[in-house]
Amino acid sequence: MTAKEPMFRIPPVTAWLIAINLLVHIARQFLPEARDELVVGNLAFDTAAPLDAQTFLTLITYQFLHADWTHLVVNMTALLAFGSGLERVLRKAWYLAVYFGGGIAGALFEAVTSSAPGQEVLLGASASISALFGALIIMMGLNRLGRRPISLALMIVLVLGPMIVMGVFNIGSNGLPVAWRAHVGGFAVGLIAGWGLLALHRNRR
């Protein structure tokens, strides 16, 4: 008699990313407000900061900081949904490259295109998760699923449209500015990575 496979199992890299994000946020709850502000000030990404070694480090660390529990839960739910599917078809190194690459590119895109440069500090894994979703669309062909497949261009518009609308009008942000340009930048990187990885996968057959 063989052991049954668990009905619900989170792939390891996705599980670790969720766990680290959760642990970081829990740890911040025990910090005095002034100390937590110091952590955010040093580890969040400042769109106006010169791109030196410290700023480059924050392109990674900002991805593990979240504004509040709602922000964290929404992002981790999306990471679970999109990351689990993509991790099952990618090598772990490529998966992490898409994740962190999307986060870095999204932050830089926000810094370059922001209408109010110098007034934004980025927190959260949204750009990274948007990159995973973009790669997942290409790798899994999500636009071709269902009884009525849609064009890839329309699929991209349907994804980008809500991102832009929610960002412009700060929908669901609890009054905080939404870095929608970072989401769009991360998503674009994910699409490009997805095409490249899909071509690489096909060439290996």
XYZ file of C-alpha atoms in Angstrom:
205
model
C 0.000 0.000 0.000
C 1.502 3.357 -1.084
C 1.249 6.552 0.876
C -1.304 8.993 -0.436
C -0.120 12.294 -1.886
C -1.285 15.281 0.154
C -4.208 17.098 -1.424
C -2.567 20.469 -0.911
C 1.202 20.905 -0.948
C 3.009 24.197 -1.410
C 6.193 23.915 -3.516
C 9.300 24.564 -1.375
C 10.570 27.882 -2.787
C 7.096 29.425 -2.703
C 6.635 28.134 0.839
C 9.951 29.651 1.942
C 9.159 33.015 0.357
C 5.789 33.106 2.112
C 7.362 32.063 5.418
C 10.102 34.725 5.233
C 7.607 37.462 4.388
C 5.382 36.354 7.254
C 8.224 36.128 9.766
C 9.565 39.558 8.811
C 6.156 41.125 9.310
C 5.589 39.357 12.632
C 9.030 40.470 13.871
C 8.213 44.067 13.000
C 5.129 43.919 15.226
C 7.386 43.593 18.276
C 9.492 46.631 17.416
C 8.824 50.057 18.940
C 7.321 52.393 16.361
C 10.500 54.463 16.083
C 12.625 51.346 15.525
C 10.206 50.005 12.902
C 10.338 53.334 11.071
C 14.114 53.030 11.108
C 13.887 49.527 9.595
C 11.555 50.740 6.863
C 13.701 53.805 6.242
C 16.803 51.668 5.708
C 15.307 48.644 3.915
C 12.468 50.056 1.784
C 13.287 51.303 -1.727
C 13.407 55.076 -2.072
C 12.638 56.020 -5.679
C 14.675 59.224 -5.331
C 17.808 57.694 -3.810
C 21.021 57.500 -5.883
C 21.706 53.970 -7.111
C 24.606 53.076 -4.827
C 25.350 49.823 -2.980
C 22.874 50.576 -0.173
C 20.090 51.471 -2.595
C 20.762 48.359 -4.666
C 20.379 46.244 -1.524
C 16.978 47.826 -0.867
C 15.845 46.643 -4.310
C 15.817 43.196 -2.683
C 14.865 44.003 0.914
C 11.843 46.147 0.018
C 10.198 43.032 -1.378
C 9.951 41.548 2.127
C 8.365 44.564 3.818
C 4.617 45.223 3.836
C 2.547 48.198 4.908
C 0.056 46.234 7.017
C -1.548 42.817 7.468
C -3.998 43.344 4.607
C -1.152 44.165 2.245
C 0.730 41.067 3.382
C -2.232 38.678 3.172
C -3.255 39.853 -0.299
C 0.287 39.490 -1.621
C 0.918 36.102 -0.008
C -2.385 34.759 -1.337
C -1.369 35.872 -4.836
C 2.110 34.384 -4.354
C 0.565 31.084 -3.333
C -1.750 31.078 -6.340
C 0.703 32.144 -9.050
C 3.986 30.988 -7.548
C 2.870 27.427 -6.877
C 1.839 26.910 -10.490
C 4.999 28.420 -11.945
C 7.400 26.659 -9.572
C 6.091 23.296 -10.735
C 7.231 23.965 -14.312
C 10.475 25.886 -13.662
C 13.807 25.101 -12.099
C 14.160 26.762 -8.707
C 16.979 29.045 -9.868
C 14.921 30.346 -12.797
C 11.891 30.781 -10.563
C 13.869 32.929 -8.124
C 15.406 34.876 -11.010
C 11.937 35.772 -12.302
C 10.740 36.649 -8.790
C 13.604 38.901 -7.752
C 14.232 40.197 -11.268
C 10.615 41.301 -11.511
C 10.812 42.998 -8.128
C 13.988 44.863 -9.051
C 12.765 45.885 -12.507
C 9.390 46.964 -11.144
C 10.986 49.229 -8.552
C 13.331 50.786 -11.116
C 10.452 51.285 -13.554
C 8.495 53.037 -10.800
C 11.471 55.283 -10.055
C 11.984 56.221 -13.704
C 8.332 56.797 -14.654
C 6.846 58.178 -11.427
C 4.921 61.421 -11.863
C 6.062 62.512 -8.392
C 9.743 61.519 -8.134
C 11.205 61.714 -4.678
C 7.896 61.177 -2.900
C 7.621 57.397 -3.015
C 9.025 54.656 -0.844
C 8.203 51.176 -2.096
C 7.176 48.259 0.106
C 5.906 44.803 -0.760
C 6.245 41.870 -3.116
C 3.626 43.017 -5.629
C 6.055 43.612 -8.511
C 7.722 40.239 -7.905
C 4.378 38.448 -7.856
C 3.260 40.310 -10.984
C 6.382 38.936 -12.692
C 5.454 35.393 -11.666
C 1.961 35.917 -13.062
C 3.323 37.246 -16.357
C 5.646 34.265 -16.733
C 2.819 31.893 -15.766
C 0.571 33.267 -18.509
C 3.208 32.462 -21.115
C 4.528 29.179 -19.697
C 1.096 27.683 -18.997
C -0.754 29.352 -21.876
C -3.503 30.628 -19.559
C -5.093 32.586 -22.402
C -5.734 29.290 -24.218
C -7.543 27.584 -21.349
C -11.302 27.102 -21.174
C -13.927 26.680 -23.845
C -13.370 30.123 -25.301
C -9.647 30.888 -25.633
C -8.713 34.561 -25.954
C -5.813 36.262 -27.654
C -2.655 36.841 -25.665
C -2.901 40.590 -26.324
C -6.397 40.716 -24.837
C -5.243 38.645 -21.866
C -2.470 41.147 -21.175
C -4.893 44.074 -21.443
C -7.294 42.363 -19.037
C -4.495 41.968 -16.497
C -2.898 45.397 -16.903
C -6.212 47.284 -17.000
C -7.246 46.548 -13.375
C -3.666 47.140 -12.165
C -3.622 50.622 -13.677
C -7.162 51.539 -12.593
C -6.601 50.354 -9.018
C -3.297 52.226 -8.887
C -4.518 55.505 -10.364
C -7.565 55.634 -8.093
C -5.877 53.993 -5.046
C -8.578 51.329 -4.876
C -8.106 48.989 -1.929
C -5.071 50.888 -0.689
C -6.469 52.213 2.615
C -5.423 55.698 1.569
C -1.840 54.702 0.731
C -0.467 55.320 -2.772
C -0.391 52.222 -4.969
C 2.831 51.720 -6.934
C 1.005 50.513 -10.019
C 3.954 51.275 -12.285
C 6.022 48.770 -10.311
C 3.292 46.169 -10.851
C 3.287 46.865 -14.586
C 7.089 46.761 -14.760
C 7.239 43.455 -12.920
C 4.501 41.984 -15.095
C 6.325 43.022 -18.280
C 9.525 41.363 -17.050
C 7.544 38.214 -16.301
C 6.114 38.122 -19.831
C 9.568 38.537 -21.371
C 11.066 35.911 -19.066
C 8.203 33.553 -19.837
C 8.794 33.787 -23.574
C 12.522 33.239 -23.110
C 12.107 30.296 -20.747
C 9.472 28.702 -22.950
C 11.777 28.931 -25.971
C 14.631 27.463 -23.911
C 12.406 24.603 -22.764
C 11.333 23.815 -26.332
C 14.921 23.863 -27.634
C 15.906 21.242 -25.054
C 13.361 18.743 -26.353
